[in-house]
Coordinates of C-alpha atoms in Angstrom, one line a residue:
X1 CA 115.0 123.6 100.5
X2 CA 115.6 119.9 99.5
X3 CA 116.3 119.6 95.8
X4 CA 115.5 116.2 94.0
X5 CA 117.8 115.4 91.1
X6 CA 116.6 116.2 87.7
X7 CA 115.3 112.7 85.9
X8 CA 114.1 111.1 88.9
X9 CA 110.6 109.9 88.3
X10 CA 107.9 109.8 91.0
X11 CA 108.0 106.0 91.3
X12 CA 112.0 105.8 91.6
X13 CA 111.7 108.6 94.1
X14 CA 109.2 106.7 96.3
X15 CA 111.1 103.4 96.2
X16 CA 114.0 105.6 97.5
X17 CA 112.2 107.3 100.0
X18 CA 110.9 104.0 102.0
X19 CA 114.5 102.9 102.5
X20 CA 116.5 103.4 105.4
X21 CA 120.1 102.2 104.7
X22 CA 123.1 102.2 106.7
X23 CA 126.8 102.9 105.6
X24 CA 130.4 102.5 106.8
X25 CA 132.5 105.3 108.2
X26 CA 132.2 108.4 110.0
X27 CA 131.6 110.7 107.2
X28 CA 129.0 110.1 104.6
X29 CA 130.2 108.4 101.4
X30 CA 129.6 109.9 97.8
X31 CA 127.0 107.4 97.0
X32 CA 124.8 108.1 100.0
X33 CA 124.9 112.0 99.2
X34 CA 123.9 111.2 95.6
X35 CA 121.0 109.0 96.6
X36 CA 119.8 111.6 99.2
X37 CA 119.8 114.0 96.2
X38 CA 117.7 111.3 94.3
X39 CA 115.1 110.9 96.8
X40 CA 116.5 108.8 99.6
X41 CA 114.9 110.3 102.8
X42 CA 116.3 108.3 106.0
X43 CA 119.7 107.2 107.0
X44 CA 120.4 104.8 109.8
X45 CA 123.4 105.0 112.0
X46 CA 125.2 102.4 114.0
X47 CA 128.2 102.2 116.4
X48 CA 130.7 102.2 113.3
X49 CA 129.5 105.7 112.2
X50 CA 130.1 107.3 115.6
X51 CA 133.5 108.4 117.2
X52 CA 132.4 111.3 119.3
X53 CA 129.3 113.8 119.9
X54 CA 131.3 116.4 117.9
X55 CA 132.0 114.0 114.7
X56 CA 128.4 112.9 114.9
X57 CA 126.9 116.2 114.8
X58 CA 129.2 117.1 111.7
X59 CA 128.3 113.9 110.1
X60 CA 124.3 114.8 110.4
X61 CA 125.2 118.3 109.3
X62 CA 126.9 116.8 106.1
X63 CA 123.8 114.7 105.4
X64 CA 121.6 117.8 105.8
X65 CA 123.7 119.9 103.1
X66 CA 122.3 117.4 100.6
X67 CA 118.9 117.1 102.2
X68 CA 117.8 119.3 104.9
X69 CA 114.8 117.0 106.0
X70 CA 116.5 113.9 106.1
X71 CA 115.5 111.4 108.9
X72 CA 118.6 110.2 110.9
X73 CA 117.8 107.1 112.7
X74 CA 119.9 105.6 115.4
X75 CA 119.4 102.3 117.7
X76 CA 120.1 104.1 121.1
X77 CA 118.1 102.5 123.6
X78 CA 120.5 103.3 126.5
X79 CA 121.5 100.6 128.8
X80 CA 123.2 97.5 127.0
X81 CA 122.2 98.9 123.6
X82 CA 124.1 102.0 122.9
X83 CA 125.4 103.6 119.7
X84 CA 126.3 107.0 121.0
X85 CA 128.8 105.5 123.7
X86 CA 129.4 102.2 122.0
X87 CA 133.1 102.3 122.9
X88 CA 132.7 103.3 126.7
X89 CA 129.2 102.2 127.6
X90 CA 126.1 104.1 128.1
X91 CA 125.4 107.0 130.6
X92 CA 122.0 105.8 130.8
X93 CA 120.4 102.6 132.5
X94 CA 118.3 100.6 130.2
X95 CA 114.8 99.7 130.3
X96 CA 115.1 96.7 133.0
X97 CA 116.7 99.3 135.4
X98 CA 113.9 101.7 135.0
X99 CA 111.1 99.1 135.3
X100 CA 113.1 98.1 138.3
X101 CA 112.7 101.6 139.9
X102 CA 109.0 101.7 138.7
X103 CA 109.1 105.5 138.7
X104 CA 107.2 106.8 135.5
X105 CA 108.4 110.3 136.0
X106 CA 112.2 109.2 136.2
X107 CA 111.7 107.2 133.1
X108 CA 110.3 110.1 131.3
X109 CA 113.3 112.2 132.6
X110 CA 115.8 109.7 131.3
X111 CA 114.2 109.6 128.1
X112 CA 114.0 113.2 127.6
X113 CA 117.8 113.7 128.5
X114 CA 118.7 111.0 126.1
X115 CA 116.6 112.5 123.4
X116 CA 118.4 115.9 124.1
X117 CA 121.8 114.6 123.5
X118 CA 120.4 112.9 120.4
X119 CA 119.0 115.9 119.2
X120 CA 122.2 118.1 119.9
X121 CA 123.9 115.6 117.5
X122 CA 121.3 115.9 114.7
X123 CA 119.6 112.5 115.2
X124 CA 115.6 113.0 115.0
X125 CA 114.5 109.2 114.8
X126 CA 115.2 106.7 117.6
X127 CA 114.6 103.1 117.0
X128 CA 113.4 102.8 120.8
X129 CA 111.8 102.0 123.2
X130 CA 111.6 98.1 123.7
X131 CA 108.1 97.6 124.4
X132 CA 108.5 93.8 124.6
X133 CA 106.9 92.1 127.8
X134 CA 109.9 89.8 128.9
X135 CA 107.5 86.9 129.8
X136 CA 110.0 84.3 128.9
X137 CA 113.0 84.4 131.1
X138 CA 115.2 82.3 128.4
X139 CA 115.0 84.9 126.0
X140 CA 118.3 85.2 124.5
X141 CA 117.6 88.8 122.6
X142 CA 115.2 91.0 124.7
X143 CA 116.0 90.6 128.4
X144 CA 117.3 93.6 130.1
X145 CA 116.0 95.5 127.0
X146 CA 112.7 95.0 128.3
X147 CA 111.1 97.0 131.3
X148 CA 110.0 93.8 132.7
X149 CA 107.7 90.7 132.8
X150 CA 104.5 92.5 133.8
X151 CA 102.3 94.0 131.0
X152 CA 100.9 96.9 133.0
X153 CA 104.5 98.1 134.2
X154 CA 105.9 97.9 130.7
X155 CA 102.9 99.7 129.3
X156 CA 103.4 102.9 131.7
X157 CA 107.2 103.0 131.2
X158 CA 106.9 102.6 127.4
X159 CA 104.3 105.5 127.4
X160 CA 106.6 107.7 129.8
X161 CA 109.6 106.8 127.4
X162 CA 107.9 107.9 124.5
X163 CA 106.8 111.2 126.0
X164 CA 110.2 111.9 127.2
X165 CA 112.2 111.0 124.1
X166 CA 109.5 112.9 121.9
X167 CA 109.6 116.2 124.1
X168 CA 113.1 116.4 122.9
X169 CA 112.3 116.6 119.3
X170 CA 113.3 113.0 118.8
X171 CA 110.7 110.8 117.3
X172 CA 110.3 107.3 119.1
X173 CA 109.9 104.2 117.3
X174 CA 108.3 101.7 119.6
X175 CA 109.4 98.0 119.0
X176 CA 109.1 95.2 118.3
X177 CA 105.5 94.8 117.3
X178 CA 103.4 92.7 118.1
X179 CA 106.0 91.8 120.8
X180 CA 109.3 89.9 121.1
X181 CA 109.2 88.9 124.7
X182 CA 107.9 85.4 124.9
X183 CA 110.7 84.0 122.2
X184 CA 113.5 81.6 122.8
X185 CA 115.3 82.4 119.4
X186 CA 117.3 85.5 118.4
X187 CA 115.5 86.8 115.2
X188 CA 119.1 87.9 113.9
X189 CA 120.0 84.2 113.4
X190 CA 116.5 82.4 112.7
X191 CA 112.7 82.8 113.0
X192 CA 111.2 82.8 116.5
X193 CA 107.7 81.7 117.2
X194 CA 105.2 82.8 119.8
X195 CA 102.5 80.1 120.3
X196 CA 100.3 82.4 122.8
X197 CA 96.7 82.3 122.1
X198 CA 94.9 85.6 121.1
X199 CA 93.6 86.4 124.5
X200 CA 97.1 86.2 126.2
X201 CA 98.4 88.3 123.0
X202 CA 95.8 91.0 123.7
X203 CA 96.4 91.2 127.4
X204 CA 100.3 90.8 127.4
X205 CA 101.9 91.6 124.1
X206 CA 99.7 94.2 122.9
X207 CA 99.4 96.3 126.2
X208 CA 102.5 98.1 125.7
X209 CA 101.8 99.0 122.1
X210 CA 98.2 100.5 122.9
X211 CA 100.0 102.7 125.4
X212 CA 102.6 104.0 123.0
X213 CA 100.0 104.8 120.5
X214 CA 98.0 106.6 123.2
X215 CA 101.1 108.5 124.0
X216 CA 101.6 109.3 120.6
X217 CA 104.6 107.5 119.3
X218 CA 105.6 108.6 116.0
X219 CA 106.8 105.0 114.7
X220 CA 106.4 101.5 115.5
X221 CA 109.0 98.8 114.4
X222 CA 107.8 95.4 113.1
X223 CA 109.2 92.3 114.6
X224 CA 110.6 89.1 112.6
X225 CA 108.7 86.6 114.5
X226 CA 105.8 84.0 113.5
X227 CA 102.4 84.4 115.6
X228 CA 100.3 81.7 114.4
X229 CA 97.3 83.1 116.3
X230 CA 97.5 86.2 114.3
X231 CA 99.1 84.8 111.1
X232 CA 100.1 81.2 110.6
X233 CA 102.2 81.8 107.5
X234 CA 104.0 85.0 107.6
X235 CA 106.2 86.6 110.1
X236 CA 104.9 89.8 111.6
X237 CA 107.0 92.1 109.4
X238 CA 105.4 90.6 106.1
X239 CA 101.9 89.9 107.5
X240 CA 98.9 92.3 106.2
X241 CA 97.0 90.6 109.0
X242 CA 99.5 92.0 111.6
X243 CA 100.4 95.3 110.2
X244 CA 97.4 96.4 108.6
X245 CA 94.4 94.7 110.1
X246 CA 95.7 94.6 113.6
X247 CA 98.1 97.6 113.9
X248 CA 96.4 99.9 111.6
X249 CA 92.7 99.0 111.8
X250 CA 92.2 97.5 115.2
X251 CA 94.6 99.4 117.2
X252 CA 94.1 102.5 115.1
X253 CA 97.7 103.6 114.5
X254 CA 98.3 106.0 111.6
X255 CA 102.1 106.7 112.2
X256 CA 105.3 105.4 110.6
X257 CA 105.8 101.6 110.4
X258 CA 109.5 100.6 110.2
X259 CA 110.7 97.2 109.8
X260 CA 113.5 95.5 111.8
X261 CA 116.6 94.9 110.0
X262 CA 115.7 93.3 106.7
X263 CA 119.2 91.5 106.5
X264 CA 118.3 89.6 109.7
X265 CA 118.1 85.9 109.1
X266 CA 114.5 85.4 110.4
X267 CA 113.6 87.0 107.0
X268 CA 116.5 87.1 104.8
X269 CA 117.1 83.2 105.0
X270 CA 113.7 82.3 103.6
X271 CA 112.6 85.2 101.6
X272 CA 115.7 87.4 100.8
X273 CA 116.1 91.2 101.5
X274 CA 114.5 91.9 98.2
X275 CA 111.5 89.9 98.0
X276 CA 111.2 90.6 101.9
X277 CA 111.2 94.2 101.3
X278 CA 108.4 94.3 98.8
X279 CA 106.4 91.9 101.0
X280 CA 106.7 94.2 103.9
X281 CA 105.7 97.3 102.1
X282 CA 102.8 95.4 100.7
X283 CA 101.9 94.2 104.1
X284 CA 101.6 97.7 105.3
X285 CA 105.2 98.8 106.3
X286 CA 106.3 102.1 105.3
X287 CA 110.2 102.1 105.8
X288 CA 112.7 99.4 105.3
X289 CA 115.3 99.2 107.8
X290 CA 118.7 97.8 106.3
X291 CA 122.0 98.4 107.0
X292 CA 123.3 96.7 110.2
X293 CA 124.9 94.2 108.2
X294 CA 124.4 95.4 104.4
X295 CA 125.6 99.0 104.0
X296 CA 126.5 99.9 100.4
X297 CA 125.1 101.5 97.4
X298 CA 124.7 98.3 95.7
X299 CA 122.0 97.1 98.3
X300 CA 120.1 100.5 97.9
X301 CA 120.1 99.8 94.3
X302 CA 118.7 96.2 94.6
X303 CA 116.1 97.2 97.0
X304 CA 115.0 100.2 94.9
X305 CA 114.9 98.1 91.8
X306 CA 113.1 95.3 93.4
X307 CA 110.1 97.7 94.6
X308 CA 109.9 99.5 91.1
X309 CA 109.7 96.0 89.4
X310 CA 107.1 94.8 91.9
X311 CA 104.9 97.8 91.0
X312 CA 105.3 97.4 87.3
X313 CA 104.4 93.7 87.6
X314 CA 101.5 94.4 89.7
X315 CA 102.6 92.6 92.5
X316 CA 102.7 95.8 94.9
X317 CA 100.2 98.6 94.4
X318 CA 101.8 101.8 93.3
X319 CA 99.3 103.7 95.6
X320 CA 100.7 101.7 98.5
X321 CA 104.0 102.6 97.8
X322 CA 103.2 106.1 97.5
X323 CA 101.3 106.0 100.8
X324 CA 104.3 104.8 102.6
X325 CA 106.9 107.2 101.0
X326 CA 104.4 109.8 102.2
X327 CA 104.4 108.5 105.7
X328 CA 108.3 109.0 105.8
X329 CA 107.9 112.4 104.5
X330 CA 105.3 113.3 107.2
X331 CA 107.6 112.1 109.8
X332 CA 110.4 114.3 108.3
X333 CA 108.1 117.2 108.6
X334 CA 107.3 116.5 112.1
X335 CA 111.0 116.5 113.0
X336 CA 111.7 119.6 111.0
X337 CA 114.3 122.2 112.6
X338 CA 112.4 125.0 114.4
X339 CA 109.5 123.0 115.4
X340 CA 108.9 123.7 119.1
X341 CA 106.0 122.4 121.4
X342 CA 104.5 120.3 118.9
X343 CA 107.4 117.9 119.3
X344 CA 105.8 116.1 122.0
X345 CA 103.1 118.2 123.8
X346 CA 105.0 121.2 125.2
X347 CA 108.1 121.5 127.5
X348 CA 109.7 118.3 128.5
X349 CA 110.5 117.2 132.0
X350 CA 113.5 119.0 133.4
X351 CA 113.5 121.7 130.9
X352 CA 112.6 124.4 133.4
X353 CA 115.0 124.8 136.4
X354 CA 116.3 121.3 136.5
X355 CA 119.3 121.2 134.2
X356 CA 121.7 120.3 137.0
X357 CA 119.5 117.3 138.0
X358 CA 119.3 116.1 134.3
X359 CA 123.0 116.0 133.6
X360 CA 123.4 113.3 136.0
X361 CA 119.9 111.8 135.7
X362 CA 121.4 108.4 134.4
X363 CA 123.7 107.8 137.4
X364 CA 120.8 108.7 139.7
X365 CA 118.5 106.1 137.8
X366 CA 121.2 103.5 138.0
X367 CA 121.8 103.9 141.7
X368 CA 118.1 103.7 142.4
X369 CA 117.8 100.4 140.1
X370 CA 120.4 98.5 142.5
X371 CA 118.8 95.6 144.6
X372 CA 121.1 94.4 147.3
X373 CA 121.0 91.2 149.2
X374 CA 123.4 90.8 152.4
X375 CA 124.2 94.6 152.5
X376 CA 123.3 94.6 156.3
X377 CA 126.4 92.6 157.0
X378 CA 128.6 93.6 154.5
X379 CA 131.9 95.6 155.0
X380 CA 133.0 97.5 151.9
X381 CA 136.2 96.8 150.5
X382 CA 139.4 98.7 151.2
X383 CA 141.8 96.5 149.2
X384 CA 141.6 96.1 145.7
X385 CA 140.0 93.0 144.6
X386 CA 140.1 90.7 141.8
X387 CA 137.2 91.0 139.3
X388 CA 136.2 87.7 137.8
X389 CA 133.8 88.5 134.8
X390 CA 131.8 85.4 133.7
X391 CA 131.3 86.5 130.3
X392 CA 128.7 85.0 128.0
X393 CA 128.4 85.6 124.1
X394 CA 127.0 88.9 123.4
X395 CA 123.6 88.9 121.3
X396 CA 123.8 90.8 118.1
X397 CA 121.7 93.9 119.3
X398 CA 124.1 94.5 122.1
X399 CA 127.2 93.6 120.3
X400 CA 130.6 92.7 121.8
X401 CA 132.3 96.0 121.4
X402 CA 130.8 97.8 124.3
X403 CA 132.4 97.3 127.7
X404 CA 130.5 96.2 130.4
X405 CA 131.1 95.3 133.9
X406 CA 132.4 96.9 137.3
X407 CA 136.2 96.5 136.8
X408 CA 136.9 100.0 135.3
X409 CA 134.9 101.7 138.0
X410 CA 136.5 99.6 140.7
X411 CA 140.0 100.5 139.3
X412 CA 139.1 104.1 139.8
X413 CA 137.8 103.5 143.2
X414 CA 140.3 101.0 144.5
X415 CA 143.4 101.4 142.3
X416 CA 145.3 98.1 141.8
X417 CA 142.1 96.2 141.1
X418 CA 142.8 93.3 138.6
X419 CA 140.4 91.7 136.2
X420 CA 140.0 88.5 134.1
X421 CA 137.2 87.3 131.6
X422 CA 136.1 83.7 132.0
X423 CA 133.6 81.4 130.2
X424 CA 132.7 78.1 129.7
X425 CA 133.7 74.7 131.7
X426 CA 136.2 75.2 134.3
X427 CA 135.7 79.0 134.3
X428 CA 135.4 78.9 138.3
X429 CA 138.4 77.1 138.8
X430 CA 140.3 79.3 136.3
X431 CA 139.1 82.4 138.2
X432 CA 140.1 81.0 141.4
X433 CA 143.7 80.7 140.4
X434 CA 143.9 83.9 138.7
X435 CA 142.7 85.6 141.7
X436 CA 145.1 84.3 144.1
X437 CA 144.5 85.6 147.8
X438 CA 142.6 88.6 146.4
X439 CA 139.1 89.2 147.3
X440 CA 136.8 88.3 144.2
X441 CA 134.2 90.2 142.6
X442 CA 132.3 87.7 140.3
X443 CA 130.3 89.5 137.6
X444 CA 127.5 87.8 135.8
X445 CA 124.9 88.4 133.3
X446 CA 121.9 86.3 133.1
X447 CA 123.2 83.4 135.2
X448 CA 119.8 81.7 135.0
X449 CA 120.4 81.2 131.2
X450 CA 123.9 79.9 131.5
X451 CA 124.6 76.6 133.5
X452 CA 128.3 77.0 133.0
X453 CA 128.0 80.4 134.7
X454 CA 126.1 78.9 137.6
X455 CA 128.5 76.0 137.9
X456 CA 131.3 78.7 137.9
X457 CA 129.7 80.6 140.8
X458 CA 129.3 77.3 142.8
X459 CA 133.0 76.7 142.6
X460 CA 133.7 80.4 143.5
X461 CA 131.3 80.5 146.4
X462 CA 132.4 77.1 147.9
X463 CA 136.1 77.9 147.8
X464 CA 135.6 81.7 148.8
X465 CA 132.3 82.3 150.4
X466 CA 133.2 85.9 150.9
X467 CA 132.8 86.6 147.2
X468 CA 130.8 89.6 146.1
X469 CA 128.4 88.8 143.2
X470 CA 127.1 91.3 140.7
X471 CA 124.3 90.1 138.5
X472 CA 124.3 92.5 135.6
X473 CA 121.6 91.0 133.5
X474 CA 117.8 89.7 134.5
X475 CA 118.2 88.8 138.2
X476 CA 116.2 85.7 137.8
X477 CA 118.5 83.3 139.7
X478 CA 118.4 83.4 143.7
X479 CA 120.8 86.0 145.0
X480 CA 123.9 84.4 146.6
X481 CA 127.3 85.5 147.8
X482 CA 128.7 87.6 150.7
X483 CA 126.8 90.6 148.9
X484 CA 124.8 90.2 146.0
X485 CA 124.1 93.3 143.7
X486 CA 121.4 93.1 141.0
X487 CA 122.0 96.1 138.6
X488 CA 119.3 95.2 136.1
X489 CA 121.4 96.0 133.3
X490 CA 125.0 96.4 132.2
X491 CA 125.6 100.0 131.2
X492 CA 128.6 101.9 132.4
X493 CA 126.6 103.7 135.0
X494 CA 125.1 100.5 136.2
X495 CA 128.7 99.4 136.9
X496 CA 129.7 102.7 138.5
X497 CA 126.7 102.4 140.8
X498 CA 127.6 98.8 141.8
X499 CA 131.3 99.6 142.3
X500 CA 130.2 102.5 144.6
X501 CA 128.6 100.0 146.8
X502 CA 131.3 97.5 147.1
X503 CA 133.9 100.1 147.7
X504 CA 132.0 102.7 149.9
X505 CA 128.9 100.8 151.1
X506 CA 125.1 101.3 150.2
X507 CA 123.9 105.0 149.6
X508 CA 121.8 106.4 152.2

């Protein structure tokens, strides 16, 4: 049983309970264990905390020696955004690939297998899926993290993902409410704004969240975005109109509301994390996610004290804080060890007689997601090529530490394959010089968003029309090249599926 340290009063305990901090290292620091004993109920994990599944299982076990009902959260979307496999790339394609296949049973099965692997490591809350409708092709932060641009498609796959993940006993956290898809700014850096009218928001942005709620999502994550049609002054995370009036009252959602990272500049630059956290809880949020960039005891102390002070000065109702803390504890009870079919409505997909399929379900999905142009006349490569990766700056959610592309898989299939990374003006000429006489495989990521990348492809294809082009982002630009492969994501399995086509030809 969990034992709260003597001398910890109810207000202090509740203030700690609503926090979801991160930390550095692959073992729990003393300060974190002490805070768990004082009432902290959640911990957020990032790539910096994970070296292997075995190490992660030992870490979560260490946390539970201090508090057996701790919520261990992670940002594991699969695809481009992975923490479990941050150093190798994900074994699962992301949302955009699943949306391209448009088989809800496949999406459910992928999510169930991902959930099973998380549960094996002791993780019980996943900050996924992204339910954002990627209606703005220039979106710099969502892109392939979205199932697509069609609200109905995104809605049905969001529901399938929630069902699959929760069948493994891992709580889904559907994000980023009320929808981050029509933005042109990354909220890690500044405050995005969506100027759609209420009717558009209802039919487009909110449709996937209604589906997630109907599917029983245990948590919803708020977005740091300004939506003037809903609230002209406050971003969604800090808005009672959006979190309480819309999400709670109009949509009827009664589960946990988690904020996006409070250290992100969309909130922190204007309100600061202490003031922002108080306003978020007052607006209707139940848990404060912090720790992607701030990960120490001082941050926890500052946020705890800010919430306590706000209650004592009357800025934050004590009952609102108590209600938020109780929702955190309620989710912890839902994830308690030994809970069976209540996790997600019974036996999950693949749990009976399909274990052999499930182990490879990520690669199966990645192969099905490929879209090929020119395959009818393409002859698979037999000699090792030169892979020219036209590399954009990674967005913060994806990070730049996770490898991507097809080079590693082509080296395995065609030993002697060489590779180089190129960006900016002159990238095409530099790639040509590096390739020499080798056949070129040009790998791009969101060509349509990067004029320099499109210019580099122009240069490569003008000089070497037999170049193979692999688009690992959103395939918005017209297909070109001797063979064009759209993978709908840059996960390791997407690279493997593309490399198989290049070296062996399309699958039957």
